[in-house]
Amino acid sequence: MRRHGRIVFMVTALAHLGIFSGDLPRVLTSDDLSLNGLHIIENGFISSVGKGTYGSYGFPPMPFAVAKAGLIAYARMLARTMAQDPRGLLFAAVCPGYVRTDMTGPYAPLTPDQGAETPVYVALADSKRIRRHNGELWKQLKPLKW
């Protein structure tokens, strides 16, 4: 991989921390979250959905949003654990917003071109400008607190 490569995960605004309860928001944003810890959370969700007990573990009934929240946590974890990698990799989760597509219908407020602005910006922006935001969630051309 070339120096200053980028890994960009597409996510959704549905993946905000408010959809979780109990300790899950704290665990997902912890600087101690490891890949193994993230696998445990994912497997716990899958298992609890099968049993119908996901709510008691702090998960919402929205598998798509849970998966996207996992990608945000993964980007944060990778940015932290790969910080010393000499390739200077940048990891980001990007929410394009609510975009008009065949799936969302004609009432979504953003055109596909508008939805593409932030992912393209994060993928192509000058590394020095966005380096301090490694591992963050982006929306509307700005990093967000997650």
PDB file of C-alpha atoms in Angstrom:
ATOM      1  CA  MET A   1       0.000   0.000   0.000  1.00  0.00           C
ATOM      2  CA  ARG A   2       1.271   3.456  -0.807  1.00  0.00           C
ATOM      3  CA  ARG A   3       2.215   5.892   1.917  1.00  0.00           C
ATOM      4  CA  HIS A   4      -0.697   7.881   3.362  1.00  0.00           C
ATOM      5  CA  GLY A   5      -3.335   5.406   2.200  1.00  0.00           C
ATOM      6  CA  ARG A   6      -6.937   5.708   3.316  1.00  0.00           C
ATOM      7  CA  ILE A   7      -9.496   3.207   4.481  1.00  0.00           C
ATOM      8  CA  VAL A   8     -13.004   4.710   4.356  1.00  0.00           C
ATOM      9  CA  PHE A   9     -16.071   2.905   5.713  1.00  0.00           C
ATOM     10  CA  MET A  10     -19.532   4.048   4.596  1.00  0.00           C
ATOM     11  CA  VAL A  11     -21.972   4.276   7.492  1.00  0.00           C
ATOM     12  CA  THR A  12     -25.370   5.740   8.289  1.00  0.00           C
ATOM     13  CA  ALA A  13     -26.654   8.395  10.665  1.00  0.00           C
ATOM     14  CA  LEU A  14     -28.765   5.618  12.197  1.00  0.00           C
ATOM     15  CA  ALA A  15     -25.579   4.329  13.829  1.00  0.00           C
ATOM     16  CA  HIS A  16     -25.503   7.038  16.514  1.00  0.00           C
ATOM     17  CA  LEU A  17     -24.686   5.979  20.055  1.00  0.00           C
ATOM     18  CA  GLY A  18     -28.157   6.924  21.303  1.00  0.00           C
ATOM     19  CA  ILE A  19     -29.602   3.736  19.809  1.00  0.00           C
ATOM     20  CA  PHE A  20     -27.654   1.684  22.363  1.00  0.00           C
ATOM     21  CA  SER A  21     -28.286   1.422  26.079  1.00  0.00           C
ATOM     22  CA  GLY A  22     -26.439   0.190  29.143  1.00  0.00           C
ATOM     23  CA  ASP A  23     -22.655   0.025  28.845  1.00  0.00           C
ATOM     24  CA  LEU A  24     -22.543  -0.369  25.064  1.00  0.00           C
ATOM     25  CA  PRO A  25     -21.973   3.330  24.193  1.00  0.00           C
ATOM     26  CA  ARG A  26     -19.050   3.486  26.625  1.00  0.00           C
ATOM     27  CA  VAL A  27     -17.592   0.189  25.398  1.00  0.00           C
ATOM     28  CA  LEU A  28     -17.925   1.104  21.698  1.00  0.00           C
ATOM     29  CA  THR A  29     -16.094   4.410  22.208  1.00  0.00           C
ATOM     30  CA  SER A  30     -13.491   3.104  24.635  1.00  0.00           C
ATOM     31  CA  ASP A  31      -9.830   3.591  23.817  1.00  0.00           C
ATOM     32  CA  ASP A  32      -9.366   0.058  25.132  1.00  0.00           C
ATOM     33  CA  LEU A  33     -11.668  -1.593  22.570  1.00  0.00           C
ATOM     34  CA  SER A  34      -9.744  -4.286  20.707  1.00  0.00           C
ATOM     35  CA  LEU A  35     -10.571  -6.314  17.634  1.00  0.00           C
ATOM     36  CA  ASN A  36     -11.376  -9.251  19.903  1.00  0.00           C
ATOM     37  CA  GLY A  37     -13.660  -7.031  21.980  1.00  0.00           C
ATOM     38  CA  LEU A  38     -15.461  -5.873  18.862  1.00  0.00           C
ATOM     39  CA  HIS A  39     -15.941  -9.507  17.778  1.00  0.00           C
ATOM     40  CA  ILE A  40     -17.406 -10.321  21.187  1.00  0.00           C
ATOM     41  CA  ILE A  41     -19.900  -7.456  20.823  1.00  0.00           C
ATOM     42  CA  GLU A  42     -20.840  -8.542  17.283  1.00  0.00           C
ATOM     43  CA  ASN A  43     -21.260 -12.187  18.258  1.00  0.00           C
ATOM     44  CA  GLY A  44     -23.268 -11.148  21.313  1.00  0.00           C
ATOM     45  CA  PHE A  45     -25.629  -9.191  19.095  1.00  0.00           C
ATOM     46  CA  ILE A  46     -26.064 -12.066  16.655  1.00  0.00           C
ATOM     47  CA  SER A  47     -26.665 -14.541  19.464  1.00  0.00           C
ATOM     48  CA  SER A  48     -29.103 -12.251  21.293  1.00  0.00           C
ATOM     49  CA  VAL A  49     -31.120 -11.598  18.121  1.00  0.00           C
ATOM     50  CA  GLY A  50     -31.521 -15.350  17.672  1.00  0.00           C
ATOM     51  CA  LYS A  51     -32.826 -15.598  21.237  1.00  0.00           C
ATOM     52  CA  GLY A  52     -34.914 -12.431  21.086  1.00  0.00           C
ATOM     53  CA  THR A  53     -32.967 -10.927  24.008  1.00  0.00           C
ATOM     54  CA  TYR A  54     -30.996  -8.195  22.188  1.00  0.00           C
ATOM     55  CA  GLY A  55     -32.772  -5.377  24.052  1.00  0.00           C
ATOM     56  CA  SER A  56     -31.652  -6.676  27.438  1.00  0.00           C
ATOM     57  CA  TYR A  57     -28.033  -6.378  26.270  1.00  0.00           C
ATOM     58  CA  GLY A  58     -28.444  -2.773  25.123  1.00  0.00           C
ATOM     59  CA  PHE A  59     -28.867  -3.423  21.400  1.00  0.00           C
ATOM     60  CA  PRO A  60     -31.626  -1.778  19.339  1.00  0.00           C
ATOM     61  CA  PRO A  61     -33.825  -3.807  16.958  1.00  0.00           C
ATOM     62  CA  MET A  62     -31.921  -2.371  13.969  1.00  0.00           C
ATOM     63  CA  PRO A  63     -29.289  -4.816  12.646  1.00  0.00           C
ATOM     64  CA  PHE A  64     -28.241  -2.454   9.843  1.00  0.00           C
ATOM     65  CA  ALA A  65     -27.514   0.380  12.299  1.00  0.00           C
ATOM     66  CA  VAL A  66     -25.714  -1.981  14.700  1.00  0.00           C
ATOM     67  CA  ALA A  67     -23.487  -3.184  11.845  1.00  0.00           C
ATOM     68  CA  LYS A  68     -22.686   0.400  10.819  1.00  0.00           C
ATOM     69  CA  ALA A  69     -21.929   1.359  14.436  1.00  0.00           C
ATOM     70  CA  GLY A  70     -19.526  -1.584  14.460  1.00  0.00           C
ATOM     71  CA  LEU A  71     -17.777  -0.069  11.418  1.00  0.00           C
ATOM     72  CA  ILE A  72     -17.411   3.279  13.206  1.00  0.00           C
ATOM     73  CA  ALA A  73     -15.937   1.543  16.260  1.00  0.00           C
ATOM     74  CA  TYR A  74     -13.673  -0.477  13.943  1.00  0.00           C
ATOM     75  CA  ALA A  75     -12.369   2.667  12.202  1.00  0.00           C
ATOM     76  CA  ARG A  76     -11.623   4.232  15.599  1.00  0.00           C
ATOM     77  CA  MET A  77      -9.893   1.067  16.823  1.00  0.00           C
ATOM     78  CA  LEU A  78      -7.798   0.717  13.650  1.00  0.00           C
ATOM     79  CA  ALA A  79      -6.724   4.373  13.760  1.00  0.00           C
ATOM     80  CA  ARG A  80      -5.565   3.916  17.345  1.00  0.00           C
ATOM     81  CA  THR A  81      -3.805   0.569  16.898  1.00  0.00           C
ATOM     82  CA  MET A  82      -2.184   1.508  13.566  1.00  0.00           C
ATOM     83  CA  ALA A  83      -1.109   5.011  14.645  1.00  0.00           C
ATOM     84  CA  GLN A  84       2.582   4.096  14.573  1.00  0.00           C
ATOM     85  CA  ASP A  85       2.454   2.283  11.233  1.00  0.00           C
ATOM     86  CA  PRO A  86       5.021   3.916   8.922  1.00  0.00           C
ATOM     87  CA  ARG A  87       2.586   3.935   5.990  1.00  0.00           C
ATOM     88  CA  GLY A  88       0.592   6.744   7.642  1.00  0.00           C
ATOM     89  CA  LEU A  89      -2.796   5.122   7.091  1.00  0.00           C
ATOM     90  CA  LEU A  90      -5.954   7.135   7.684  1.00  0.00           C
ATOM     91  CA  PHE A  91      -9.123   5.392   8.809  1.00  0.00           C
ATOM     92  CA  ALA A  92     -12.512   7.087   8.659  1.00  0.00           C
ATOM     93  CA  ALA A  93     -16.203   6.318   8.853  1.00  0.00           C
ATOM     94  CA  VAL A  94     -18.273   8.508   6.529  1.00  0.00           C
ATOM     95  CA  CYS A  95     -21.999   9.156   6.531  1.00  0.00           C
ATOM     96  CA  PRO A  96     -23.154  10.436   3.127  1.00  0.00           C
ATOM     97  CA  GLY A  97     -26.487  11.604   4.564  1.00  0.00           C
ATOM     98  CA  TYR A  98     -30.007  10.742   3.450  1.00  0.00           C
ATOM     99  CA  VAL A  99     -29.556  10.445  -0.315  1.00  0.00           C
ATOM    100  CA  ARG A 100     -32.200   9.998  -3.023  1.00  0.00           C
ATOM    101  CA  THR A 101     -31.823   6.484  -4.399  1.00  0.00           C
ATOM    102  CA  ASP A 102     -34.108   3.735  -5.664  1.00  0.00           C
ATOM    103  CA  MET A 103     -34.223   2.464  -2.078  1.00  0.00           C
ATOM    104  CA  THR A 104     -34.865   5.774  -0.271  1.00  0.00           C
ATOM    105  CA  GLY A 105     -37.194   7.238  -2.880  1.00  0.00           C
ATOM    106  CA  PRO A 106     -37.593  10.747  -4.230  1.00  0.00           C
ATOM    107  CA  TYR A 107     -38.104  12.494  -0.875  1.00  0.00           C
ATOM    108  CA  ALA A 108     -34.584  12.204   0.491  1.00  0.00           C
ATOM    109  CA  PRO A 109     -33.115  15.713   0.667  1.00  0.00           C
ATOM    110  CA  LEU A 110     -29.713  15.004  -0.922  1.00  0.00           C
ATOM    111  CA  THR A 111     -28.827  14.150  -4.505  1.00  0.00           C
ATOM    112  CA  PRO A 112     -26.307  11.356  -5.090  1.00  0.00           C
ATOM    113  CA  ASP A 113     -23.714  14.011  -5.996  1.00  0.00           C
ATOM    114  CA  GLN A 114     -24.296  15.805  -2.697  1.00  0.00           C
ATOM    115  CA  GLY A 115     -24.058  12.513  -0.798  1.00  0.00           C
ATOM    116  CA  ALA A 116     -20.732  11.757  -2.478  1.00  0.00           C
ATOM    117  CA  GLU A 117     -19.090  15.038  -1.421  1.00  0.00           C
ATOM    118  CA  THR A 118     -17.921  13.919   2.031  1.00  0.00           C
ATOM    119  CA  PRO A 119     -16.647  10.447   1.063  1.00  0.00           C
ATOM    120  CA  VAL A 120     -14.722  11.953  -1.856  1.00  0.00           C
ATOM    121  CA  TYR A 121     -13.330  14.715   0.361  1.00  0.00           C
ATOM    122  CA  VAL A 122     -12.094  12.242   2.983  1.00  0.00           C
ATOM    123  CA  ALA A 123     -10.616   9.984   0.307  1.00  0.00           C
ATOM    124  CA  LEU A 124      -8.772  12.771  -1.518  1.00  0.00           C
ATOM    125  CA  ALA A 125      -8.099  15.653   0.920  1.00  0.00           C
ATOM    126  CA  ASP A 126      -4.569  16.665   1.777  1.00  0.00           C
ATOM    127  CA  SER A 127      -3.274  14.238   4.421  1.00  0.00           C
ATOM    128  CA  LYS A 128      -1.896  17.007   6.614  1.00  0.00           C
ATOM    129  CA  ARG A 129      -5.294  18.698   6.771  1.00  0.00           C
ATOM    130  CA  ILE A 130      -7.249  15.667   7.950  1.00  0.00           C
ATOM    131  CA  ARG A 131      -4.576  13.607   9.745  1.00  0.00           C
ATOM    132  CA  ARG A 132      -5.657  14.943  13.161  1.00  0.00           C
ATOM    133  CA  HIS A 133      -9.102  13.438  12.530  1.00  0.00           C
ATOM    134  CA  ASN A 134      -7.868   9.868  12.031  1.00  0.00           C
ATOM    135  CA  GLY A 135     -10.511   7.374  13.135  1.00  0.00           C
ATOM    136  CA  GLU A 136     -13.355   9.853  13.268  1.00  0.00           C
ATOM    137  CA  LEU A 137     -16.850   9.836  11.846  1.00  0.00           C
ATOM    138  CA  TRP A 138     -17.418  12.370   9.044  1.00  0.00           C
ATOM    139  CA  LYS A 139     -20.634  13.955   7.769  1.00  0.00           C
ATOM    140  CA  GLN A 140     -21.199  17.085   5.669  1.00  0.00           C
ATOM    141  CA  LEU A 141     -17.448  17.584   5.159  1.00  0.00           C
ATOM    142  CA  LYS A 142     -16.785  17.721   8.922  1.00  0.00           C
ATOM    143  CA  PRO A 143     -15.606  15.274  11.564  1.00  0.00           C
ATOM    144  CA  LEU A 144     -18.264  14.546  14.194  1.00  0.00           C
ATOM    145  CA  LYS A 145     -18.012  13.497  17.798  1.00  0.00           C
ATOM    146  CA  TRP A 146     -19.364   9.958  18.049  1.00  0.00           C
TER     147      TRP A 146
END
